[in-house]
Short mmCIF file of C-alpha atoms in Angstrom, two decimals:
data_model
loop_
_atom_site.label_atom_id
_atom_site.label_comp_id
_atom_site.label_asym_id
_atom_site.label_seq_id
_atom_site.Cartn_x
_atom_site.Cartn_y
_atom_site.Cartn_z
CA MET P 23 28.83 200.72 -57.35
CA ALA P 24 26.53 203.84 -57.50
CA ALA P 25 28.64 204.91 -60.79
CA ARG P 26 26.64 202.04 -62.70
CA ARG P 27 23.33 202.82 -62.13
CA GLU P 28 24.36 206.70 -64.12
CA LYS P 29 22.63 206.95 -67.04
CA MET P 30 24.47 205.33 -69.82
CA PRO P 31 24.57 207.03 -73.79
CA PRO P 32 23.52 205.25 -76.61
CA THR P 33 26.03 202.52 -77.33
CA THR P 34 26.40 200.45 -80.54
CA LEU P 35 23.63 197.91 -79.48
CA ASN P 36 21.86 201.21 -77.46
CA LEU P 37 21.67 198.82 -74.75
CA PRO P 38 20.00 201.01 -71.72
CA ALA P 39 21.04 201.24 -67.80
CA ARG P 40 18.15 200.68 -65.53
CA HIS P 41 15.93 203.12 -63.42
CA SER P 42 13.91 203.10 -60.84
CA LEU P 43 10.35 202.08 -62.15
CA THR P 44 6.68 202.63 -60.58
CA PRO P 45 4.68 199.20 -60.42
CA LEU P 46 2.96 199.59 -63.43
CA GLU P 47 6.14 200.67 -65.56
CA GLN P 48 7.94 197.73 -63.48
CA ILE P 49 5.05 195.14 -65.02
CA VAL P 50 5.63 196.28 -68.65
CA TYR P 51 9.52 196.79 -68.34
CA GLU P 52 9.93 192.97 -66.97
CA VAL P 53 7.51 191.08 -69.64
CA GLY P 54 8.75 193.29 -72.30
CA SER P 55 12.07 192.07 -71.89
CA VAL P 56 11.62 188.77 -71.99
CA MET P 57 8.90 188.67 -74.86
CA PRO P 58 11.35 187.05 -77.71
CA LEU P 59 11.27 183.18 -76.46
CA THR P 60 13.30 181.03 -79.21
CA PRO P 61 10.75 178.52 -80.21
CA PRO P 62 12.30 174.80 -80.75
CA THR P 63 12.57 175.15 -84.68
CA THR P 64 13.75 178.29 -85.02
CA PRO P 65 17.62 177.70 -86.08
CA ASP P 66 19.12 180.87 -86.44
CA VAL P 67 19.78 183.10 -83.12
CA THR P 68 18.86 186.25 -82.21
CA PRO P 69 20.52 188.01 -79.36
CA LEU P 70 17.72 191.14 -78.55
CA PRO P 71 18.77 194.20 -76.56
CA LEU P 72 18.28 194.55 -72.80
CA PHE P 73 15.72 196.26 -70.75
CA PRO P 74 13.67 199.45 -71.98
CA ILE P 75 14.19 202.31 -69.55
CA THR P 76 11.48 204.38 -68.55
CA GLU P 77 11.26 208.41 -68.51
CA THR P 78 14.08 209.93 -66.75
CA LYS P 79 12.85 213.63 -65.28
CA THR P 80 15.28 216.16 -66.15
CA PRO P 81 14.55 220.44 -65.66
CA ASP P 82 13.36 221.83 -69.02
CA ASN P 83 14.31 225.61 -69.14
CA ASP P 84 13.28 226.43 -72.34
CA PRO P 85 9.10 225.25 -73.31
CA GLY P 86 9.67 226.74 -77.01
CA SER P 87 12.68 223.97 -77.13
CA SER P 88 10.98 221.59 -75.70
CA GLU P 89 8.12 221.96 -78.29
CA ASN P 90 10.21 221.97 -81.03
CA ASN P 91 11.74 218.42 -80.40
CA SER P 92 7.93 217.42 -79.52
CA ILE P 93 6.91 217.93 -82.89
CA LYS P 94 10.40 216.76 -84.25
CA SER P 95 10.10 213.08 -82.11
CA VAL P 96 6.49 212.57 -83.18
CA GLU P 97 7.43 213.28 -87.04
CA LYS P 98 10.09 211.13 -86.68
CA LYS P 99 8.73 207.91 -85.31
CA ARG P 100 5.55 208.17 -88.04
CA PHE P 101 8.04 207.04 -90.01
CA THR P 102 10.16 204.41 -87.94
CA VAL P 103 6.85 202.05 -86.82
CA ILE P 104 9.07 199.55 -88.23
CA GLU P 105 6.64 196.53 -86.21
CA PRO P 106 4.28 195.16 -89.19
CA ALA P 107 7.70 194.72 -91.14
CA VAL P 108 8.98 192.58 -87.67
CA PHE P 109 5.29 190.83 -87.57
CA LEU P 110 5.92 189.88 -91.89
CA VAL P 111 9.24 188.61 -91.82
CA TYR P 112 8.85 186.22 -88.44
CA VAL P 113 5.97 185.17 -90.00
CA ALA P 114 7.25 183.75 -92.90
CA THR P 115 10.20 182.08 -91.32
CA ALA P 116 8.57 180.54 -89.13
CA LEU P 117 5.83 179.50 -91.83
CA ALA P 118 8.72 178.02 -94.33
CA GLY P 119 10.80 176.28 -91.43
CA ALA P 120 9.43 173.09 -90.84
CA VAL P 121 7.77 172.79 -94.07
CA LEU P 122 11.55 172.75 -96.01
CA GLN P 123 12.22 169.93 -93.60
CA ASN P 124 9.50 168.10 -95.09
CA GLN P 125 10.53 168.86 -98.27
CA GLN P 126 13.66 168.01 -97.65
CA LEU P 127 13.27 164.86 -96.46
CA TYR P 128 10.45 164.23 -99.26
CA GLN P 129 13.31 165.23 -101.73
CA THR P 130 15.98 162.45 -99.98
CA CYS P 131 13.71 159.97 -100.31
CA VAL P 132 12.57 160.40 -104.10
CA ALA P 133 15.88 161.66 -105.54
CA VAL P 134 18.49 159.84 -103.50
CA TYR P 135 17.08 156.65 -102.26
CA ASN P 136 14.86 156.08 -105.20
CA TYR P 137 12.07 155.19 -103.44
CA ASP P 138 8.30 155.65 -105.21
CA LYS P 139 6.36 159.02 -104.88
CA GLU P 140 3.93 156.87 -102.72
CA LEU P 141 5.90 155.58 -99.95
CA CYS P 142 8.11 158.81 -99.88
CA GLU P 143 4.03 161.01 -99.59
CA PRO P 144 4.03 161.28 -95.88
CA MET P 145 6.93 162.62 -95.52
CA LEU P 146 5.52 166.16 -96.39
CA GLY P 147 3.83 165.97 -93.27
CA VAL P 148 0.35 166.36 -94.58
CA ILE P 149 -0.83 162.55 -94.18
CA ALA P 150 0.53 160.49 -90.89
CA LYS P 151 3.34 157.58 -91.69
CA ASN P 152 2.40 153.45 -92.02
CA GLU P 153 4.84 151.40 -90.86
CA THR P 154 6.07 151.05 -94.40
CA SER P 155 7.12 155.13 -94.24
CA LYS P 156 8.37 154.66 -91.13
CA GLU P 157 10.53 151.88 -91.62
CA ILE P 158 12.04 154.39 -94.85
CA GLU P 159 11.96 157.60 -92.89
CA THR P 160 14.30 155.87 -90.28
CA LYS P 161 17.20 155.49 -93.37
CA VAL P 162 16.13 159.04 -94.39
CA GLN P 163 16.29 161.09 -91.39
CA PRO P 164 20.56 160.48 -90.99
CA TYR P 165 20.80 162.16 -94.72
CA VAL P 166 18.79 165.04 -93.64
CA ALA P 167 19.88 165.71 -90.53
CA ASN P 168 23.82 166.08 -91.91
CA ILE P 169 22.08 168.65 -94.64
CA ILE P 170 20.14 170.73 -91.57
CA MET P 171 23.79 170.51 -89.95
CA THR P 172 25.37 172.16 -93.28
CA SER P 173 22.70 174.97 -93.39
CA SER P 174 23.08 175.86 -89.79
CA VAL P 175 27.15 176.11 -90.35
CA ILE P 176 26.62 178.34 -93.23
CA SER P 177 23.79 180.39 -91.19
CA SER P 178 26.18 181.08 -88.39
CA VAL P 179 30.04 181.56 -89.45
CA LEU P 180 29.93 184.65 -91.73
CA PRO P 181 26.83 186.22 -90.00
CA ALA P 182 29.04 185.57 -86.18
CA PHE P 183 32.06 187.34 -88.37
CA LEU P 184 29.97 190.41 -89.59
CA SER P 185 28.37 190.94 -86.32
CA LEU P 186 31.42 192.55 -85.16
CA PHE P 187 31.24 195.16 -87.45
CA ILE P 188 27.49 196.27 -88.43
CA GLY P 189 26.85 197.94 -85.53
CA PRO P 190 29.82 200.06 -85.17
CA TRP P 191 28.72 200.69 -89.64
CA SER P 192 25.73 201.44 -89.09
CA ASP P 193 26.71 204.29 -86.53
CA LYS P 194 28.38 206.01 -89.23
CA PHE P 195 25.96 205.30 -92.46
CA GLY P 196 22.49 204.29 -91.19
CA ARG P 197 20.43 201.53 -90.07
CA ARG P 198 18.29 201.34 -93.12
CA PRO P 199 21.16 199.88 -95.46
CA VAL P 200 21.27 197.06 -93.12
CA LEU P 201 17.49 196.57 -92.92
CA VAL P 202 17.39 197.09 -96.74
CA ALA P 203 19.93 194.26 -97.30
CA THR P 204 18.78 192.12 -94.56
CA PHE P 205 15.18 192.37 -95.76
CA SER P 206 16.06 191.74 -99.36
CA ALA P 207 17.97 188.60 -98.34
CA ALA P 208 15.62 187.23 -96.85
CA LEU P 209 12.82 187.79 -99.62
CA MET P 210 15.89 186.04 -101.98
CA GLY P 211 16.29 183.22 -99.95
CA HIS P 212 12.90 181.84 -100.37
CA SER P 213 12.05 182.93 -103.70
CA ILE P 214 14.92 180.88 -104.19
CA THR P 215 13.67 177.95 -102.20
CA THR P 216 10.23 178.59 -104.39
CA ILE P 217 11.96 178.02 -107.66
CA LEU P 218 13.56 175.22 -106.05
CA ALA P 219 10.52 173.27 -105.16
CA ALA P 220 8.44 174.32 -108.39
CA ILE P 221 11.53 172.38 -110.40
CA SER P 222 11.54 169.28 -107.80
CA MET P 223 7.88 168.98 -108.89
CA ALA P 224 8.98 168.27 -112.64
CA THR P 225 12.12 165.93 -111.56
CA PRO P 226 13.49 165.07 -108.64
CA VAL P 227 16.27 167.09 -106.90
CA ASN P 228 18.89 166.56 -104.98
CA PRO P 229 17.86 167.84 -101.39
CA TRP P 230 21.39 169.33 -101.05
CA ILE P 231 20.56 172.20 -103.56
CA TYR P 232 18.63 173.72 -100.63
CA ILE P 233 21.19 174.80 -98.83
CA ILE P 234 21.55 177.71 -101.27
CA SER P 235 19.10 179.84 -100.05
CA ASN P 236 20.30 180.00 -96.60
CA ILE P 237 23.33 182.36 -98.06
CA PRO P 238 21.73 185.26 -99.21
CA LEU P 239 20.68 186.40 -96.15
CA ALA P 240 24.16 184.90 -94.33
CA LEU P 241 25.89 186.97 -96.87
CA THR P 242 24.14 190.24 -95.17
CA GLY P 243 24.83 189.54 -91.36
CA GLY P 244 21.83 187.15 -90.90
CA THR P 245 18.77 187.53 -88.25
CA CYS P 246 21.46 188.28 -85.65
CA ALA P 247 22.13 191.96 -88.25
CA LEU P 248 18.27 192.26 -88.78
CA ILE P 249 16.84 192.17 -85.47
CA THR P 250 19.95 194.18 -83.74
CA MET P 251 18.68 196.56 -86.06
CA VAL P 252 15.22 197.04 -85.55
CA PHE P 253 16.42 197.40 -81.78
CA CYS P 254 18.94 200.40 -83.01
CA LEU P 255 16.32 201.98 -84.91
CA VAL P 256 13.98 202.29 -82.08
CA SER P 257 16.15 203.31 -79.41
CA ASP P 258 17.50 205.95 -82.25
CA VAL P 259 13.90 207.71 -82.22
CA SER P 260 11.89 206.71 -78.84
CA ASP P 261 12.76 209.14 -76.14
CA GLU P 262 13.84 207.55 -72.83
CA GLY P 263 9.71 207.31 -71.72
CA GLY P 264 8.51 205.09 -74.66
CA LYS P 265 11.68 202.67 -75.17
CA ALA P 266 9.77 200.41 -73.01
CA ARG P 267 6.56 200.59 -75.00
CA ARG P 268 8.30 200.12 -78.39
CA MET P 269 10.13 197.58 -77.36
CA PHE P 270 7.47 195.75 -76.04
CA PHE P 271 5.34 196.36 -79.33
CA VAL P 272 8.79 194.82 -81.26
CA ASP P 273 9.18 191.83 -78.99
CA GLY P 274 5.24 191.19 -79.34
CA ALA P 275 5.22 191.47 -83.08
CA LEU P 276 8.27 188.84 -83.30
CA GLY P 277 6.59 186.60 -80.86
CA ILE P 278 3.50 186.61 -82.34
CA GLY P 279 4.71 186.35 -85.91
CA THR P 280 6.71 182.84 -84.80
CA LEU P 281 3.48 181.80 -82.97
CA ILE P 282 1.53 182.43 -86.16
CA GLY P 283 3.38 181.31 -88.58
CA ASN P 284 4.14 177.66 -86.62
CA VAL P 285 0.24 177.59 -86.30
CA ILE P 286 -0.51 178.60 -90.40
CA SER P 287 1.83 176.39 -92.17
CA SER P 288 0.61 172.43 -91.67
CA TYR P 289 -3.19 174.40 -92.97
CA ILE P 290 -1.49 175.93 -95.78
CA LEU P 291 0.76 173.08 -96.90
CA ALA P 292 -3.06 171.13 -96.86
CA GLY P 293 -4.17 173.63 -98.94
CA THR P 294 -1.50 174.65 -101.54
CA GLY P 295 0.79 172.42 -101.54
CA THR P 296 4.93 172.69 -100.68
CA ILE P 297 5.21 175.65 -103.43
CA GLY P 298 2.15 177.40 -102.12
CA VAL P 299 3.97 177.66 -98.83
CA PHE P 300 7.25 179.56 -100.09
CA ALA P 301 5.00 181.35 -102.21
CA ILE P 302 3.50 182.71 -99.27
CA ALA P 303 6.45 183.41 -97.46
CA ALA P 304 8.68 185.26 -99.84
CA GLY P 305 4.97 187.19 -100.40
CA MET P 306 5.40 188.59 -96.93
CA ASP P 307 8.98 189.31 -97.08
CA LEU P 308 7.84 190.98 -100.41
CA LEU P 309 5.04 193.09 -98.66
CA ALA P 310 7.73 193.80 -95.41
CA LEU P 311 10.21 194.99 -97.85
CA LEU P 312 8.22 197.11 -99.42
CA TYR P 313 6.77 198.64 -96.04
CA LEU P 314 10.79 199.33 -95.05
CA LEU P 315 11.19 201.30 -97.78
CA PHE P 316 7.88 203.14 -98.24
CA PHE P 317 7.27 204.16 -94.59
CA VAL P 318 10.31 203.72 -92.37
CA SER P 319 12.77 206.27 -92.87
CA GLU P 320 16.54 206.88 -91.56
CA SER P 321 16.64 207.15 -87.88
CA LEU P 322 19.76 209.09 -87.99
CA LYS P 323 20.92 211.98 -88.81
CA LEU P 324 23.84 211.52 -91.87
CA LYS P 325 26.58 213.57 -92.69
CA HIS P 326 26.53 213.64 -96.51
CA GLU P 327 29.41 214.85 -97.54
CA ARG P 328 31.73 211.88 -96.11
CA LYS P 329 33.91 210.60 -98.42
CA GLU P 330 35.15 207.41 -97.08
CA SER P 331 34.50 204.20 -98.64
CA LYS P 332 31.70 202.67 -97.23
CA LEU P 333 33.13 198.45 -97.28
CA ARG P 334 36.30 199.71 -95.82
CA GLU P 335 34.69 201.41 -93.28
CA PHE P 336 32.76 198.29 -92.72
CA PHE P 337 36.41 196.39 -92.23
CA HIS P 338 37.97 198.37 -89.87
CA PHE P 339 40.36 195.83 -87.54
CA ASP P 340 40.94 198.49 -84.58
CA LEU P 341 37.04 197.59 -83.34
CA ILE P 342 38.17 193.95 -82.84
CA LYS P 343 41.47 195.23 -80.62
CA ASP P 344 38.41 197.09 -78.03
CA LEU P 345 36.16 194.48 -77.84
CA VAL P 346 39.19 191.91 -76.73
CA ARG P 347 40.42 194.66 -74.47
CA SER P 348 36.84 195.34 -73.11
CA CYS P 349 36.20 191.79 -72.15
CA LEU P 350 40.04 190.65 -70.84
CA LYS P 351 40.84 193.64 -68.83
CA ARG P 352 40.48 193.39 -64.46
CA ARG P 353 38.27 194.74 -63.01
CA PRO P 354 37.01 195.06 -58.87
CA HIS P 355 34.96 192.68 -56.92
CA TYR P 356 35.40 189.43 -59.10
CA ASP P 357 33.25 191.30 -61.94
CA ARG P 358 35.49 190.40 -64.60
CA ALA P 359 34.66 187.00 -63.81
CA ILE P 360 31.13 186.90 -63.24
CA ILE P 361 31.33 188.40 -66.74
CA TRP P 362 32.40 185.62 -68.19
CA CYS P 363 30.26 183.34 -66.20
CA ILE P 364 27.22 185.00 -67.49
CA MET P 365 28.77 185.13 -70.88
CA PHE P 366 29.73 181.32 -70.76
CA THR P 367 26.27 180.60 -69.60
CA LEU P 368 24.35 182.82 -72.75
CA VAL P 369 26.86 181.02 -75.25
CA THR P 370 26.39 177.76 -73.79
CA THR P 371 22.64 178.09 -73.53
CA THR P 372 22.43 178.77 -76.86
CA PHE P 373 24.30 176.25 -78.24
CA VAL P 374 21.47 173.66 -76.50
CA MET P 375 18.78 175.84 -78.23
CA GLN P 376 20.28 175.68 -82.02
CA GLY P 377 21.68 172.38 -81.27
CA GLU P 378 17.99 170.68 -80.36
CA SER P 379 16.20 172.90 -83.16
CA ASN P 380 18.35 170.73 -85.58
CA VAL P 381 16.78 167.42 -84.80
CA PHE P 382 13.68 168.35 -82.81
CA TYR P 383 11.36 168.05 -85.58
CA LEU P 384 13.11 164.73 -87.02
CA PHE P 385 12.88 163.56 -82.89
CA LEU P 386 8.81 163.89 -82.91
CA ARG P 387 8.63 162.45 -86.25
CA ASN P 388 10.31 159.56 -85.41
CA LYS P 389 9.09 159.20 -81.63
CA PHE P 390 5.64 160.42 -82.01
CA ASN P 391 4.83 160.09 -85.64
CA LEU P 392 3.79 163.61 -86.04
CA THR P 393 2.18 165.19 -88.72
CA LEU P 394 3.58 168.65 -89.45
CA GLN P 395 0.16 169.58 -88.10
CA GLU P 396 0.38 168.51 -84.70
CA PHE P 397 4.06 169.65 -84.53
CA THR P 398 2.52 173.16 -85.43
CA THR P 399 0.30 173.22 -82.91
CA TYR P 400 2.50 171.63 -80.40
CA ASN P 401 4.80 174.46 -80.64
CA ALA P 402 2.18 176.64 -80.87
CA ILE P 403 0.96 175.65 -77.66
CA THR P 404 4.69 175.91 -76.28
CA ILE P 405 5.28 179.50 -76.46
CA CYS P 406 2.27 180.19 -75.43
CA ILE P 407 3.10 178.58 -71.86
CA LYS P 408 6.79 180.15 -71.94
CA MET P 409 4.98 183.75 -72.74
CA VAL P 410 2.31 183.58 -70.26
CA GLY P 411 4.87 181.61 -67.79
CA CYS P 412 7.28 183.85 -67.76
CA GLY P 413 5.66 186.52 -67.67
CA LEU P 414 3.81 185.75 -64.58
CA ILE P 415 6.95 184.69 -62.61
CA LEU P 416 8.56 187.96 -63.84
CA VAL P 417 5.81 190.07 -62.29
CA ILE P 418 5.12 187.90 -59.58
CA LEU P 419 8.65 187.20 -58.38
CA ARG P 420 10.41 190.86 -59.32
CA VAL P 421 7.39 192.92 -58.95
CA VAL P 422 5.37 191.49 -55.98
CA PHE P 423 8.95 189.86 -54.30
CA LYS P 424 11.72 192.15 -55.43
CA ALA P 425 13.67 188.77 -56.17
CA PRO P 426 16.90 189.53 -57.59
CA LEU P 427 17.87 188.80 -60.83
CA ILE P 428 20.22 185.95 -60.20
CA THR P 429 17.87 184.16 -58.05
CA VAL P 430 15.15 184.52 -61.14
CA ALA P 431 18.03 183.84 -63.38
CA MET P 432 18.82 180.27 -61.63
CA LEU P 433 15.23 179.59 -61.16
CA GLY P 434 14.75 179.54 -65.31
CA LEU P 435 17.80 177.32 -65.41
CA LEU P 436 16.14 174.53 -62.92
CA GLY P 437 12.94 174.63 -65.52
CA CYS P 438 15.03 174.75 -69.00
CA PHE P 439 16.99 171.00 -67.03
CA THR P 440 13.30 169.46 -65.80
CA ASP P 441 12.18 170.42 -69.72
CA SER P 442 15.10 168.44 -70.65
CA LEU P 443 14.55 165.81 -68.65
CA ILE P 444 11.43 165.05 -69.17
CA ARG P 445 11.52 165.03 -72.34
CA SER P 446 14.08 162.68 -72.69
CA LEU P 447 12.52 160.30 -70.97
CA ALA P 448 8.61 160.70 -72.44
CA GLU P 449 7.59 157.43 -73.81
CA GLN P 450 4.09 159.32 -74.60
CA PHE P 451 3.32 162.60 -76.65
CA TRP P 452 1.39 164.32 -73.78
CA GLN P 453 4.60 163.83 -71.66
CA MET P 454 6.16 166.36 -74.15
CA TYR P 455 3.27 169.22 -73.05
CA LEU P 456 3.96 168.07 -69.64
CA ALA P 457 7.87 169.07 -69.95
CA ALA P 458 6.80 172.57 -71.90
CA THR P 459 4.66 172.92 -68.71
CA CYS P 460 6.93 171.98 -66.21
CA GLY P 461 9.94 174.03 -68.11
CA PHE P 462 7.37 176.92 -68.09
CA MET P 463 9.97 179.24 -66.73
CA GLY P 464 12.86 178.43 -69.52
CA GLY P 465 13.93 181.32 -70.95
CA ILE P 466 13.48 183.78 -68.58
CA ASN P 467 17.03 183.33 -67.60
CA SER P 468 18.80 184.96 -70.55
CA PRO P 469 17.22 188.62 -69.49
CA MET P 470 18.12 188.15 -66.16
CA LEU P 471 21.31 187.48 -66.73
CA GLN P 472 21.66 190.37 -69.29
CA ALA P 473 20.78 192.67 -66.80
CA VAL P 474 23.05 191.83 -64.24
CA LEU P 475 25.37 192.41 -66.93
CA ALA P 476 24.20 195.93 -67.92
CA GLY P 477 24.89 197.02 -64.40
CA LEU P 478 28.23 195.36 -64.45
CA VAL P 479 30.27 197.27 -67.23
CA GLU P 480 30.35 200.41 -67.91
CA ALA P 481 28.54 202.69 -70.78
CA THR P 482 31.44 202.99 -73.05
CA GLU P 483 31.93 198.87 -73.21
CA ILE P 484 28.99 197.52 -73.40
CA GLY P 485 28.64 197.74 -76.65
CA LYS P 486 31.75 195.95 -77.17
CA VAL P 487 30.68 192.81 -74.45
CA TYR P 488 27.65 192.30 -76.05
CA ALA P 489 29.16 192.47 -79.64
CA VAL P 490 31.24 189.43 -78.52
CA ILE P 491 28.33 187.38 -76.96
CA SER P 492 26.42 187.82 -80.25
CA SER P 493 29.24 186.52 -82.17
CA LEU P 494 30.19 183.90 -80.08
CA GLN P 495 25.97 183.48 -80.01
CA THR P 496 25.82 182.86 -83.61
CA LEU P 497 28.85 181.00 -83.90
CA SER P 498 27.42 178.00 -81.16
CA PRO P 499 24.98 176.11 -83.99
CA LEU P 500 28.82 175.40 -85.66
CA ALA P 501 29.76 173.34 -82.69
CA SER P 502 25.90 171.98 -81.59
CA ALA P 503 24.93 171.66 -85.12
CA PRO P 504 27.35 167.93 -85.61
CA VAL P 505 27.34 167.48 -82.07
CA TYR P 506 23.33 167.07 -81.34
CA THR P 507 23.31 165.70 -85.22
CA GLY P 508 26.34 163.15 -83.93
CA ILE P 509 24.27 161.90 -81.07
CA TYR P 510 20.56 161.71 -82.65
CA ARG P 511 22.29 159.71 -86.11
CA ALA P 512 23.60 157.24 -83.33
CA THR P 513 21.40 156.61 -81.24
CA LEU P 514 17.91 157.17 -83.81
CA GLU P 515 16.69 153.20 -83.64
CA SER P 516 18.12 152.54 -79.29
CA TYR P 517 16.80 155.91 -77.90
CA PRO P 518 16.48 158.76 -80.26
CA GLY P 519 15.82 160.95 -77.36
CA ALA P 520 19.31 160.65 -75.93
CA PHE P 521 20.58 163.53 -76.69
CA TYR P 522 18.28 165.47 -74.50
CA PHE P 523 20.70 164.07 -71.95
CA LEU P 524 23.16 166.06 -72.92
CA SER P 525 21.00 168.88 -72.90
CA ALA P 526 19.82 168.49 -69.03
CA SER P 527 23.60 168.15 -68.18
CA ILE P 528 24.67 171.33 -69.58
CA TYR P 529 21.38 172.79 -68.20
CA LEU P 530 22.73 171.53 -64.89
CA VAL P 531 26.07 172.45 -64.90
CA CYS P 532 25.37 176.58 -65.60
CA PHE P 533 22.69 176.13 -62.98
CA VAL P 534 26.04 175.35 -60.57
CA LEU P 535 28.01 177.62 -62.35
CA ILE P 536 25.20 180.50 -61.41
CA THR P 537 24.81 179.30 -58.17
CA CYS P 538 28.49 179.89 -57.70
CA LEU P 539 28.15 183.53 -60.01
CA PHE P 540 25.49 184.36 -56.59
CA VAL P 541 27.70 183.76 -54.40
CA MET P 542 30.67 185.74 -55.87
CA GLN P 543 28.44 188.97 -56.13
CA ARG P 544 27.07 188.39 -52.37
CA ILE P 545 31.48 188.56 -51.80
CA GLY P 546 31.91 191.11 -54.06
CA ALA P 547 29.03 193.30 -52.87
CA LYS P 548 29.96 193.02 -49.04
CA ALA P 549 33.48 193.56 -49.59
CA ALA P 550 32.00 197.09 -52.05
CA ARG P 551 30.36 197.99 -48.45
CA GLN P 552 33.38 197.72 -45.86
CA PRO P 553 35.76 200.80 -47.92
CA SER P 554 32.39 203.19 -47.93
CA ALA P 555 31.50 201.87 -43.83
CA SER P 556 34.87 202.58 -42.71
#
């Protein structure tokens, strides 16, 4: 077991080992690891790196060399501050997300079902629905749900395949090319959406055409590739003592950007209209890309004399064999079973979140007649509750009471189960806030399980295992989108919240599985201590 706590060398995803921390460092360490909470409307799953490690002091016999390294480190960090670009991209993503669904509802109502624009206008989310528009939207929503499902599939299949190769490729050719490609693709996607929205003002267009806007980002690896490269870049340029701080700032930029985008989207929609929202989102993407081009340099020292084709190097299928071999090989003390239990839990919880995100907004509009402003306000408050709640729980359980990681993960899954169960039974909108409050620990389970996984896998294999998890998580909407969309369509008129019963059941299964994992880990630890005692 001691060998697993040794300092790990950088891997493809730069997943560090755990070290002993001071109380203050522990707080930053735990809170920083749980900051990136996925809001209910975010369609893309973004797997994040594990816990940043704190400084490990080593003797330095060459003061001059240390000073030179420090100067180089400062110079390197100066041109790799990527947090502002991350903030802008996630503001743009959250800003355009719900508004795009409103636009699809409106275009379906006008172009597909041929209703008058006045009857369809409440579907833009600015004004509340009347009885007539409620009946119309009940007919329109199943059609839009199919569009959302198809968009999720496009945004999942190709990025899941590419995620297996992007990390190793960036180790050879640098992080910056992938970042430039993904930031450019995000700009292109929102620009296409803006153009299509402008065309729809002149003539009705079929809402299926908006799927085109998902293609550019999917071809570059999706948001999975974007955020993975961001954390790789931060890991490349940060010393051991600075990783916790930089990871915390990146997570904060992501979470705050999503929060602000959700809050301001309804106000911008009311002030500028749909085209204005998409244009502002594209403008933020452009600012992020310009910042990346002019203020962020390459974090790796590259060999410019390399003659191999970059495209040929990208599709190196020997890497796939190594991934499979690392995940399937036999390990002592139930470790292989524990690893697969954790992988199953991480992927299935992502399955739930992705499935819910496809129909969540439609559910709230149908069940509680929410406007976009009310929805974004609820979304923002939910994110704040989870950010604050998870931070407090981590400080109390991990720093004060030193609770095991598995125990905290079990409580997180229990919170997710409670949240989904209350939502499924909600009849008044205030009960949705009650669900968010009772499920304030939801989301804490993922980083806790990732930390357990990091302690079970060798340094040379951790990148491979997380590449597999990342790929499966990215593929999860391929299964969850049709399942949740099908349930929602079948129960739209009778019980629109029925899909939350499925979510609650899955969380309950994961809770039981992690409880068994806790027992297996205890047995494995006892078996490992017996030979040393003898």
